[in-house]
């Protein structure tokens, strides 16, 4: 498995066990997701896309507000991050 695949699996596991995560752990996972998505976007050439509805904005806000999020909101943010990473991995795998 690649590091990206491992991280996607980690996000899914965390989403399935959200009640066991601390606010700090949620924030760290989301921050790692943001960094990884940015890096993968650069590799795919999608880095220049900035829209008001960019998932990175939502993930950043969720990371900053991790303490105030419900378990459902945390789960949704982690799943969103995993989904974006999975999509970017598919694109990168096709180009290699």
Phi, psi and omega in degrees: 000147178275167178299322179295315179298318177299318181292320176301315178298321178298318178296318179294317177299317179297319179296326179282345179234039187304328183293339182269354183272144172275166178298323178297315179298319178299312181299317180296317178298317180292321177296318176298322179298315181300312180299317182292318178297315179301315180297315181292326176296319177299318181295327181270350182085015181261006186299333184281356183279119177227115177231162181297339184251027180294136182299332179297326177295314179298318180294320178298313179298318179296320178297315181292331183255019186309323181296330185263356184278146173284166179301322180294319179293321177296313180303313180299317180296317180294319178294319177300315180299314179298320181295316179296316179298318179298316180297316179294323178297319178299315179298314180295321179296327179289328183277347181273000000 
